[in-house]
Coordinates of C-alpha atoms and ligand atoms in Angstrom, one line a residue:
X1 CA 23.3 29.0 10.7
X2 CA 25.1 28.8 14.1
X3 CA 27.1 25.7 14.5
X4 CA 25.2 23.4 16.8
X5 CA 28.1 21.0 17.3
X6 CA 28.9 22.7 20.6
X7 CA 25.2 22.7 21.5
X8 CA 24.0 21.4 24.8
X9 CA 22.2 18.6 23.1
X10 CA 22.8 15.2 24.5
X11 CA 24.4 14.1 21.2
X12 CA 26.1 17.0 19.4
X13 CA 27.0 14.6 16.5
X14 CA 25.3 14.2 13.2
X15 CA 22.9 11.5 14.4
X16 CA 21.4 13.7 17.1
X17 CA 18.0 12.3 16.2
X18 CA 18.8 8.8 17.5
X19 CA 18.3 9.9 21.1
X20 CA 16.8 13.4 20.9
X21 CA 14.0 14.6 23.1
X22 CA 11.8 16.7 20.8
X23 CA 9.1 19.0 22.2
X24 CA 6.0 19.6 20.1
X25 CA 4.8 23.3 20.0
X26 CA 1.4 23.9 18.6
X27 CA 1.7 27.6 17.5
X28 CA -2.0 28.4 18.0
X29 CA -1.7 27.5 21.7
X30 CA 1.8 28.0 23.1
X31 CA 2.3 31.8 23.5
X32 CA 0.4 34.8 22.1
X33 CA 2.9 37.6 21.6
X34 CA 0.4 40.2 20.2
X35 CA -2.7 39.7 22.4
X36 CA -5.0 38.6 19.6
X37 CA -6.0 35.4 21.5
X38 CA -4.0 33.1 19.1
X39 CA -0.4 32.0 19.7
X40 CA 2.3 33.2 17.3
X41 CA 5.9 32.9 16.3
X42 CA 7.2 35.9 18.3
X43 CA 5.5 34.4 21.3
X44 CA 7.3 31.2 20.8
X45 CA 10.6 33.0 20.4
X46 CA 10.1 34.8 23.7
X47 CA 9.4 31.5 25.5
X48 CA 12.2 29.4 24.1
X49 CA 14.2 29.6 27.4
X50 CA 11.5 27.4 28.9
X51 CA 12.6 24.6 26.5
X52 CA 16.3 25.2 27.1
X53 CA 15.7 24.9 30.9
X54 CA 13.4 21.9 30.4
X55 CA 16.4 20.2 28.8
X56 CA 14.9 19.1 25.4
X57 CA 17.1 18.8 22.3
X58 CA 14.7 20.1 19.6
X59 CA 11.4 21.7 18.9
X60 CA 8.8 20.5 16.4
X61 CA 6.6 23.3 15.2
X62 CA 3.1 22.3 14.1
X63 CA 2.0 24.2 10.9
X64 CA 2.2 28.0 10.9
X65 CA 1.8 28.4 7.1
X66 CA -0.7 30.4 5.2
X67 CA -4.0 28.6 5.8
X68 CA -7.8 29.3 6.3
X69 CA -7.4 27.3 9.5
X70 CA -10.2 24.8 8.9
X71 CA -8.0 22.2 10.4
X72 CA -5.8 24.4 12.6
X73 CA -3.3 24.9 9.8
X74 CA -3.1 21.3 8.5
X75 CA -4.9 22.8 5.5
X76 CA -2.1 24.6 3.8
X77 CA -2.7 27.3 1.2
X78 CA 0.9 28.4 0.7
X79 CA 3.6 26.0 1.9
X80 CA 6.4 28.6 1.7
X81 CA 4.9 31.5 3.7
X82 CA 3.9 32.2 7.2
X83 CA 0.2 32.9 7.9
X84 CA -0.2 36.5 9.1
X85 CA -2.0 35.2 12.2
X86 CA 1.4 33.7 13.3
X87 CA 3.7 36.4 11.9
X88 CA 6.1 36.6 9.0
X89 CA 9.0 34.7 7.5
X90 CA 11.3 37.2 9.3
X91 CA 9.7 36.1 12.6
X92 CA 10.4 32.5 11.7
X93 CA 14.0 33.3 10.9
X94 CA 14.3 35.1 14.3
X95 CA 12.8 32.1 16.1
X96 CA 15.1 29.6 14.2
X97 CA 18.3 31.6 14.9
X98 CA 17.4 32.2 18.6
X99 CA 16.7 28.4 19.0
X100 CA 20.0 27.5 17.4
X101 CA 21.8 30.0 19.6
X102 CA 20.3 28.1 22.6
X103 CA 21.4 24.8 21.2
X104 CA 17.8 23.8 20.2
X105 CA 17.2 22.3 16.8
X106 CA 14.0 23.0 15.0
X107 CA 11.9 20.7 12.8
X108 CA 8.7 21.9 11.1
X109 CA 5.6 20.1 9.9
X110 CA 5.1 19.2 6.2
X111 CA 1.6 18.4 5.1
X112 CA 2.0 16.5 1.8
X113 CA -1.2 14.3 1.6
X114 CA -3.5 17.2 0.8
X115 CA -3.5 21.0 0.4
X116 CA -6.1 23.5 1.5
X117 CA -8.9 24.0 -1.0
X118 CA -7.7 27.6 -0.9
X119 CA -4.4 26.6 -2.5
X120 CA -3.9 28.1 -5.9
X121 CA -3.5 24.6 -7.4
X122 CA -6.9 23.5 -6.2
X123 CA -8.6 26.7 -7.3
X124 CA -7.0 26.1 -10.8
X125 CA -8.2 22.6 -10.8
X126 CA -11.8 23.7 -10.1
X127 CA -11.6 26.2 -13.0
X128 CA -9.9 24.0 -15.5
X129 CA -12.5 21.2 -15.5
X130 CA -12.3 17.4 -16.2
X131 CA -9.3 16.0 -18.0
X132 CA -7.2 19.1 -17.4
X133 CA -3.6 18.8 -16.1
X134 CA -4.7 21.0 -13.2
X135 CA -7.3 18.4 -12.1
X136 CA -4.6 15.7 -12.4
X137 CA -2.8 17.2 -9.4
X138 CA -5.7 16.0 -7.2
X139 CA -7.9 12.9 -7.0
X140 CA -10.8 14.0 -9.1
X141 CA -13.0 11.2 -10.5
X142 CA -16.4 10.9 -12.3
X143 CA -19.2 9.7 -10.0
X144 CA -20.8 6.3 -10.3
X145 CA -24.5 5.9 -11.3
X146 CA -26.3 6.9 -14.5
X147 CA -25.7 10.6 -13.9
X148 CA -22.5 10.3 -11.9
X149 CA -24.5 11.1 -8.8
X150 CA -22.8 8.5 -6.6
X151 CA -19.3 8.9 -5.1
X152 CA -16.5 7.0 -7.0
X153 CA -16.1 4.5 -4.0
X154 CA -17.1 4.0 -0.4
X155 CA -14.3 5.8 1.3
X156 CA -15.2 8.0 4.3
X157 CA -13.4 10.9 5.9
X158 CA -11.2 10.2 8.9
X159 CA -13.2 13.1 10.5
X160 CA -16.5 11.5 9.8
X161 CA -18.9 11.8 6.8
X162 CA -18.1 11.0 3.2
X163 CA -14.6 11.2 1.8
X164 CA -15.8 12.6 -1.6
X165 CA -17.4 15.9 -2.5
X166 CA -19.0 16.7 -5.8
X167 CA -18.2 20.0 -7.5
X168 CA -20.2 22.2 -9.8
X169 CA -18.4 22.6 -13.1
X170 CA -17.8 26.1 -14.6
X171 CA -20.9 25.6 -16.8
X172 CA -23.1 25.1 -13.8
X173 CA -23.5 21.4 -14.3
X174 CA -23.0 18.8 -11.5
X175 CA -19.5 17.6 -12.1
X176 CA -16.7 15.4 -10.8
X177 CA -16.0 14.3 -7.3
X178 CA -12.7 15.0 -5.4
X179 CA -11.3 12.9 -2.6
X180 CA -10.6 14.4 0.9
X181 CA -9.6 11.8 3.5
X182 CA -10.0 14.6 6.1
X183 CA -12.0 17.8 5.9
X184 CA -13.8 18.9 2.7
X185 CA -11.3 21.8 2.7
X186 CA -8.4 19.3 2.4
X187 CA -8.3 17.8 -1.1
X188 CA -5.9 14.9 -1.5
X189 CA -3.1 15.3 -3.9
X190 CA -2.6 12.7 -6.6
X191 CA 0.9 11.5 -5.7
X192 CA 1.2 9.5 -9.0
X193 CA 1.6 13.0 -10.6
X194 CA 5.2 14.1 -11.0
X195 CA 4.2 17.8 -10.6
X196 CA 3.0 17.0 -7.1
X197 CA 6.3 15.2 -6.2
X198 CA 8.2 18.2 -7.6
X199 CA 6.1 20.7 -5.6
X200 CA 6.7 19.0 -2.3
X201 CA 10.4 18.5 -2.9
X202 CA 10.7 22.2 -3.7
X203 CA 8.9 23.0 -0.4
X204 CA 11.3 20.8 1.5
X205 CA 14.3 22.5 -0.1
X206 CA 12.8 26.0 0.7
X207 CA 12.8 25.3 4.4
X208 CA 16.1 23.4 4.4
X209 CA 17.7 26.4 2.7
X210 CA 16.2 28.5 5.5
X211 CA 18.0 26.3 8.0
X212 CA 15.5 23.9 9.5
X213 CA 16.8 20.7 11.0
X214 CA 14.1 18.5 9.6
X215 CA 10.4 17.7 9.1
X216 CA 7.6 15.9 10.7
X217 CA 5.6 14.4 7.9
X218 CA 1.8 14.6 8.3
X219 CA -0.2 11.5 7.2
X220 CA 3.0 9.9 6.0
X221 CA 1.2 6.6 5.3
X222 CA -1.5 8.1 3.1
X223 CA 0.1 9.6 0.1
X224 CA -0.3 6.7 -2.3
X225 CA -3.7 5.1 -2.8
X226 CA -4.4 1.6 -4.2
X227 CA -4.6 1.4 -8.0
X228 CA -8.2 2.0 -9.2
X229 CA -9.3 3.4 -5.9
X230 CA -11.1 0.2 -4.9
X231 CA -13.8 0.1 -2.2
X232 CA -12.5 -0.2 1.4
X233 CA -13.4 -3.4 3.2
X234 CA -16.4 -3.2 5.5
X235 CA -15.9 -3.6 9.3
X236 CA -12.1 -3.0 9.2
X237 CA -10.6 -1.9 12.5
X238 CA -7.0 -1.6 13.9
X239 CA -7.7 -4.4 16.3
X240 CA -8.4 -6.9 13.6
X241 CA -6.4 -6.0 10.6
X242 CA -3.2 -4.5 9.2
X243 CA -3.4 -0.9 8.3
X244 CA -2.7 -1.6 4.6
X245 CA -5.9 -3.5 4.4
X246 CA -7.4 0.0 3.8
X247 CA -6.7 1.0 0.2
X248 CA -5.6 4.5 1.2
X249 CA -3.2 3.6 4.0
X250 CA 0.3 2.2 4.0
X251 CA 0.5 1.4 0.3
X252 CA 3.9 0.2 -1.0
X253 CA 4.3 3.2 -3.3
X254 CA 4.9 5.6 -0.5
X255 CA 8.4 4.3 0.1
X256 CA 10.0 5.5 -3.2
X257 CA 8.7 9.0 -2.2
X258 CA 10.6 8.9 1.1
X259 CA 13.7 7.5 -0.6
X260 CA 13.7 10.7 -2.8
X261 CA 13.1 12.8 0.3
X262 CA 15.9 11.2 2.2
X263 CA 18.2 11.8 -0.8
X264 CA 17.4 15.5 -0.5
X265 CA 17.8 15.8 3.2
X266 CA 21.1 13.9 3.1
X267 CA 22.4 16.4 0.6
X268 CA 22.1 19.0 3.4
X269 CA 24.1 17.0 5.9
X270 CA 26.7 18.9 7.9
X271 CA 29.0 18.1 10.8
X272 CA 26.5 19.9 13.1
X273 CA 23.8 17.4 12.2
X274 CA 21.6 15.5 9.9
X275 CA 18.4 17.1 8.6
X276 CA 15.8 14.6 9.6
X277 CA 12.4 13.2 8.5
X278 CA 10.0 11.9 11.1
X279 CA 6.9 10.2 9.8
X280 CA 3.4 10.4 11.3
X281 CA 2.4 6.9 10.2
X282 CA -0.5 5.3 12.0
X283 CA 0.6 1.9 10.8
X284 CA 0.2 -1.6 12.3
X285 CA 1.8 -4.1 12.8
X286 CA 5.2 -2.9 14.0
X287 CA 7.2 -4.5 11.2
X288 CA 5.1 -2.6 8.6
X289 CA 5.9 0.6 10.4
X290 CA 9.6 -0.3 10.5
X291 CA 9.6 -0.3 6.7
X292 CA 9.4 3.6 6.9
X293 CA 12.6 3.8 8.8
X294 CA 14.9 1.7 6.6
X295 CA 18.3 3.4 6.2
X296 CA 17.4 5.1 2.9
X297 CA 14.0 6.4 4.1
X298 CA 12.9 8.2 7.2
X299 CA 15.0 8.8 10.3
X300 CA 12.1 8.3 12.7
X301 CA 8.4 7.3 12.8
X302 CA 6.2 7.8 15.8
X303 CA 5.4 4.6 17.8
X304 CA 1.6 5.1 18.1
X305 CA 1.1 1.5 19.1
X306 CA 3.0 2.3 22.3
X307 CA 1.0 5.5 22.8
X308 CA -2.3 3.5 22.6
X309 CA -1.1 0.6 24.9
X310 CA -3.1 0.4 28.2
X311 CA -1.2 1.1 31.4
X312 CA -0.8 -2.6 32.3
X313 CA 2.6 -4.2 32.9
X314 CA 2.4 -7.1 30.5
X315 CA 0.9 -5.0 27.7
X316 CA 3.6 -2.3 28.2
X317 CA 6.4 -4.9 28.3
X318 CA 5.0 -6.6 25.1
X319 CA 4.7 -3.3 23.2
X320 CA 8.2 -2.0 24.3
X321 CA 9.9 -5.3 23.4
X322 CA 8.1 -5.9 20.1
X323 CA 8.5 -2.4 18.8
X324 CA 12.2 -2.1 19.9
X325 CA 12.9 -5.3 18.1
X326 CA 11.1 -4.3 14.8
X327 CA 13.0 -1.0 14.8
X328 CA 16.3 -2.8 15.4
X329 CA 15.6 -5.0 12.4
X330 CA 16.1 -1.9 10.1
X331 CA 18.8 -0.2 12.3
X332 CA 16.4 2.6 13.3
X333 CA 15.9 4.1 16.8
X334 CA 12.5 3.8 18.3
X335 CA 10.5 7.1 18.6
X336 CA 8.4 7.1 21.7
X337 CA 5.4 9.3 22.3
X338 CA 2.5 9.4 24.8
X339 CA 0.6 12.6 23.8
X340 CA 0.2 15.0 20.9
X341 CA -2.3 17.4 19.4
X342 CA -4.5 14.6 18.1
X343 CA -5.2 12.4 21.2
X344 CA -6.5 12.8 24.7
X345 CA -3.7 13.9 27.0
X346 CA -2.2 10.9 28.7
X347 CA -2.7 12.6 32.1
X348 CA -6.4 12.0 31.4
X349 CA -6.4 9.0 29.1
X350 CA -4.7 7.0 31.8
X351 CA -7.2 8.2 34.4
X352 CA -9.7 5.6 33.1
X353 CA -9.8 1.9 33.9
X354 CA -7.0 0.4 31.8
X355 CA -9.0 -2.7 30.9
X356 CA -9.7 -1.7 27.3
X357 CA -8.0 -4.2 25.1
X358 CA -6.4 -3.5 21.8
X359 CA -5.5 0.0 20.8
X360 CA -7.5 2.5 22.8
X361 CA -8.4 5.4 20.5
X362 CA -10.4 8.1 22.3
X363 CA -12.3 10.7 20.4
X364 CA -12.2 13.5 22.9
X365 CA -14.1 13.9 26.2
X366 CA -17.0 16.3 26.8
X367 CA -19.6 17.5 29.2
X368 CA -21.7 14.5 30.2
X369 CA -19.1 11.9 29.1
X370 CA -17.4 9.6 31.7
X371 CA -14.7 11.7 33.3
X372 CA -11.2 10.5 34.1
X373 CA -9.8 10.3 37.7
X374 CA -7.5 13.3 37.6
X375 CA -5.2 12.2 40.4
X376 CA -4.9 8.6 39.1
X377 CA -4.4 9.9 35.6
X378 CA -1.6 12.3 36.6
X379 CA 0.2 9.6 38.8
X380 CA 0.1 7.1 35.9
X381 CA 1.1 9.8 33.4
X382 CA 4.2 10.8 35.2
X383 CA 5.0 7.2 35.9
X384 CA 4.6 6.4 32.2
X385 CA 6.7 9.3 31.2
X386 CA 9.4 8.2 33.6
X387 CA 9.3 4.8 31.8
X388 CA 9.3 6.4 28.3
X389 CA 12.2 8.8 28.7
X390 CA 14.4 6.0 30.0
X391 CA 13.9 3.9 26.9
X392 CA 16.5 3.7 24.2
X393 CA 15.7 5.9 21.2
X394 CA 14.1 9.3 20.7
X395 CA 11.1 10.7 22.7
X396 CA 8.6 13.3 21.8
X397 CA 6.8 15.5 24.4
X398 CA 3.5 17.3 23.7
X399 CA 3.4 20.9 25.0
X400 CA 2.0 21.2 28.5
X401 CA 2.6 17.5 29.4
X402 CA 5.6 18.8 31.5
X403 CA 3.1 20.6 33.6
X404 CA 0.8 17.6 34.0
X405 CA -2.0 19.4 32.1
X406 CA -5.2 17.4 32.0
X407 CA -7.5 17.1 29.0
X408 CA -10.1 19.9 29.2
X409 CA -13.3 17.9 29.3
X410 CA -15.9 20.7 29.8
X411 CA -15.6 22.7 26.6
X412 CA -18.9 24.0 25.4
X413 CA -19.8 22.7 22.0
X414 CA -19.9 26.2 20.6
X415 CA -16.3 26.8 21.2
X416 CA -15.1 23.6 19.6
X417 CA -13.2 24.2 16.3
X418 CA -11.9 20.8 15.4
X419 CA -13.7 19.7 12.2
X420 CA -13.9 16.2 13.6
X421 CA -16.6 17.5 16.0
X422 CA -18.9 19.0 13.3
X423 CA -18.2 16.2 10.7
X424 CA -19.1 13.5 13.2
X425 CA -22.3 15.2 14.2
X426 CA -20.8 15.7 17.7
X427 CA -20.5 12.0 18.3
X428 CA -16.7 12.5 18.4
X429 CA -15.9 15.5 20.7
X430 CA -12.8 16.2 18.7
X431 CA -9.3 17.3 19.7
X432 CA -9.8 20.8 21.1
X433 CA -9.6 19.4 24.7
X434 CA -5.9 18.6 24.3
X435 CA -5.1 21.9 22.5
X436 CA -6.2 24.5 25.1
X437 CA -3.5 27.3 25.4
X438 CA -0.6 26.9 27.7
X439 CA -0.6 28.5 31.2
X440 CA 2.6 30.4 32.0
X441 CA 1.5 32.3 35.1
X442 CA -1.1 31.8 37.9
X443 CA -2.3 35.3 37.2
X444 CA -3.8 37.1 34.3
X445 CA -6.9 36.6 32.1
X446 CA -5.1 33.9 30.0
X447 CA -2.6 32.7 32.7
X448 CA 0.2 34.4 30.8
X449 CA -0.6 32.8 27.4
X450 CA -1.2 36.3 26.1
X451 CA -0.2 39.7 27.4
X452 CA -2.0 40.9 30.6
X453 CA -3.4 44.1 28.9
X454 CA -6.9 45.4 28.9
X455 CA -7.1 45.2 25.1
X456 CA -5.8 41.7 24.9
X457 CA -8.3 39.1 23.5
X458 CA -9.3 36.0 25.4
X459 CA -7.5 32.8 24.5
X460 CA -9.0 31.1 21.4
X461 CA -10.1 28.2 23.7
X462 CA -11.1 28.9 27.3
X463 CA -8.6 27.7 29.9
X464 CA -9.9 26.0 33.1
X465 CA -9.1 27.6 36.4
X466 CA -6.8 24.7 37.3
X467 CA -4.4 25.8 34.6
X468 CA -3.3 28.7 36.9
X469 CA -2.0 26.4 39.6
X470 CA -0.5 24.2 36.9
X471 CA 1.3 27.0 35.2
X472 CA 5.0 27.2 34.5
X473 CA 5.6 29.9 37.1
X474 CA 3.6 28.0 39.7
X475 CA 5.7 24.9 39.3
X476 CA 9.1 26.3 38.6
X477 CA 11.5 25.5 41.5
X478 CA 8.8 23.6 43.4
X479 CA 10.1 20.2 44.6
X480 CA 7.8 17.4 43.6
X481 CA 6.1 19.4 40.8
X482 CA 5.5 17.7 37.5
X483 CA 7.7 20.4 35.8
X484 CA 10.6 19.7 38.1
X485 CA 10.2 16.0 37.7
X486 CA 10.4 16.4 33.9
X487 CA 13.5 18.6 34.2
X488 CA 15.2 16.0 36.5
X489 CA 14.3 13.1 34.2
X490 CA 15.7 14.8 31.1
X491 CA 18.9 15.8 33.0
X492 CA 19.5 12.3 34.2
X493 CA 18.6 10.9 30.8
X494 CA 21.3 13.1 29.3
X495 CA 23.8 12.3 32.0
X496 CA 23.4 8.6 31.6
X497 CA 22.9 8.9 27.8
X498 CA 19.9 6.5 28.1
X499 CA 18.6 7.2 24.6
X500 CA 21.7 5.5 23.3
X501 CA 21.5 2.6 25.7
X502 CA 20.7 -1.1 25.5
X503 CA 17.6 -2.4 27.4
X504 CA 17.7 -5.6 29.5
X505 CA 14.6 -6.9 31.2
X506 CA 15.2 -7.8 34.9
X507 CA 13.9 -10.6 37.1
X508 CA 11.6 -8.2 39.1
X509 CA 9.2 -8.1 36.1
X510 CA 5.8 -9.5 37.0
X511 CA 2.2 -9.1 35.9
X512 CA 2.1 -5.8 37.8
X513 CA 5.8 -4.7 37.7
X514 CA 7.8 -3.4 34.8
X515 CA 11.5 -3.6 35.4
X516 CA 14.4 -3.1 33.0
X517 CA 17.9 -1.7 32.9
X518 CA 19.3 0.7 30.3
X519 CA 23.1 0.9 29.9
X520 CA 24.9 3.3 27.6
X521 CA 28.2 3.0 29.3
X522 CA 27.6 6.2 31.3
X523 CA 26.2 4.5 34.4
X524 CA 23.4 1.9 34.0
X525 CA 20.0 2.9 35.2
X526 CA 17.4 0.4 36.5
X527 CA 13.8 1.4 36.0
X528 CA 11.1 -0.1 38.1
X529 CA 7.4 0.8 37.6
X530 CA 4.7 -0.5 39.9
X531 CA 1.5 -0.8 37.9
X532 CA -0.2 -3.0 40.6
X533 CA -2.4 -2.0 43.4
X534 CA 0.0 -2.9 46.2
X535 CA 3.3 -1.2 47.1
X536 CA 6.5 -3.0 45.9
X537 CA 9.7 -3.3 47.9
X538 CA 12.8 -1.6 46.5
X539 CA 15.6 -4.0 45.6
X540 CA 18.4 -4.1 48.2
X541 CA 21.4 -1.8 48.0
X542 CA 20.1 0.6 45.4
X543 CA 20.2 4.4 45.2
X544 CA 17.1 6.1 44.1
X545 CA 18.0 8.6 41.4
X546 CA 14.5 9.9 40.8
X547 CA 10.9 8.8 41.6
X548 CA 7.7 9.9 39.7
X549 CA 6.0 10.3 43.0
X550 CA 6.5 10.1 46.8
X551 CA 7.9 6.7 48.0
X552 CA 6.4 4.8 50.9
X553 CA 9.6 4.3 53.0
X554 CA 11.5 1.6 51.1
X555 CA 8.6 0.7 49.0
X556 CA 7.3 1.9 45.6
X557 CA 3.6 2.8 45.7
X558 CA 1.1 2.0 42.9
X559 CA 1.4 4.0 39.6
X560 CA 4.9 5.1 40.5
X561 CA 8.2 4.7 38.6
X562 CA 11.7 4.9 40.1
X563 CA 15.1 5.2 38.5
X564 CA 17.7 3.3 40.5
X565 CA 21.5 3.1 40.4
Ligands
TEU1 O1 -3.4 13.3 11.6 C1 -3.4 12.2 10.8 C2 -4.5 11.3 11.2 O2 -5.3 11.6 12.0 C3 -4.7 10.0 10.5 O3 -3.5 9.5 10.2 C4 -5.6 9.0 11.3 O4 -5.6 9.4 12.6 C5 -5.2 7.6 11.3 O5 -4.6 7.3 10.1 C6 -6.4 6.8 11.5 O6 -6.1 5.4 11.5 C7 -2.7 14.4 10.9 C8 -2.5 15.6 11.9 O7 -1.8 15.2 13.0 C9 -3.9 16.0 12.3 O8 -3.9 17.1 13.2 C10 -4.6 16.5 11.0 O9 -6.0 16.9 11.4 C11 -4.6 15.4 9.9 O10 -3.4 14.8 9.8 C12 -5.0 16.0 8.6 O11 -3.9 16.8 8.2

């Protein structure tokens, strides 16, 4: 593996992850190398220079493994092979080596909570029947009721509908039920079973041997369920209760799993860098989430509370302060994020009135739904990003946010593929709107996502016309474009080493102004964000390093963030 020590990353030392900017690539939707309408690994490899020029430190690849694609690859049928839709293991090796040569590290997704129902283990479990060691790898249980006709408990799927499905046994009789916290095609593993633990450790080792720089852990908070699989409390919601009030989230037993995973990744450490573990753990409150990033567990865990915090100064200040403090308690960096493949893009989410209290969780936007204000949403989104990438810690970017891509809110129901849409009976529009393929060019039938050839297939989700004017080529080199703003922010972040800095709140803070200084000994930067309706005067004697939008003379307009020296 090429030595990354001389790489252009902001921190070419082992603990690169403490301040890295990591860009999420969704292989289905980033670049289609062969014109079949779906993104693929060769397409990603060809477009890696975009990430080098953007100035990120690493790439996170969402799943590209063998999968029937019922949940866009988060339903894995073979953890150690590449789905032919995306290419081959040789294509992956080419991508990894090209990224390393450019000084980009690569982390990949690991999906340990469940496999695909196509996985050979689940097929064996179906065939082997009740009481078999094959069944013991998953959460099969007898049903309740005189004939076992009722599910084992009241758990529902995150996607909507029941969390249990009854199987027909080999002799044709109605049989046991199996748990699937997500789609019916995603049976939950039984993590009390040593065979499951061994399987996933071997998967981690397979990819570490191949040279990956780490993993993003899917549903990191769900692997262990409460003993006896008790009923979930009625009426629970994030705004009223801790996550671990749900018997399948954030149970204490998960932590010994991650201690074993950290022991494995630490055995691969080298001077060019640690191999990292980043947990996707939707866990509240912040101190409960911090337990995942204790020194012998995960390196990072996404700060989803921050992602879901309304664009209001006092809420932003509270979330930033509280989550920074909880991470500091365990000596971990904070891991900031505003968008990903599961939530409405923040360029649209922030285009609604920010009066919603608690954690705003939006289930997609469709035709006939209230629509965001696109201009307000983009202004707030770039201002919010300018706040986020100044904060101490690591930051994750979702593909296309550097272009200011909005959520696509007019997808016809028949093109939607997210199982959430079908399982919720359409009440939840699902996540397709944030997953529409990237535009690279103002021209072409797929705006450069796929090859401009007569035989090329349309993109797997239709792209709106506005994607052409928002494309990479349309924004490259254009002063004031979102893309050039992101490039400038990341360059200045690296120059001033802000990710390694210490944050101090300043007197200019008010109910409508967020103002702090970050100092890493490479030139302190003051960040002032105006979340109020009226322009705010710049402090005297400052130099504006960058602004998320045009300034009004010596004043900062609403929904604008400036970096000052
Ligand atoms: O999402 C996990 C997820 O959605 C749950 O953690 C849930 O949102 C939360 O706990 C509710 O409080 C991951 C992937 O990011 C997503 O794309 C997959 O669909 C899902 O897991 C299943 O693999």
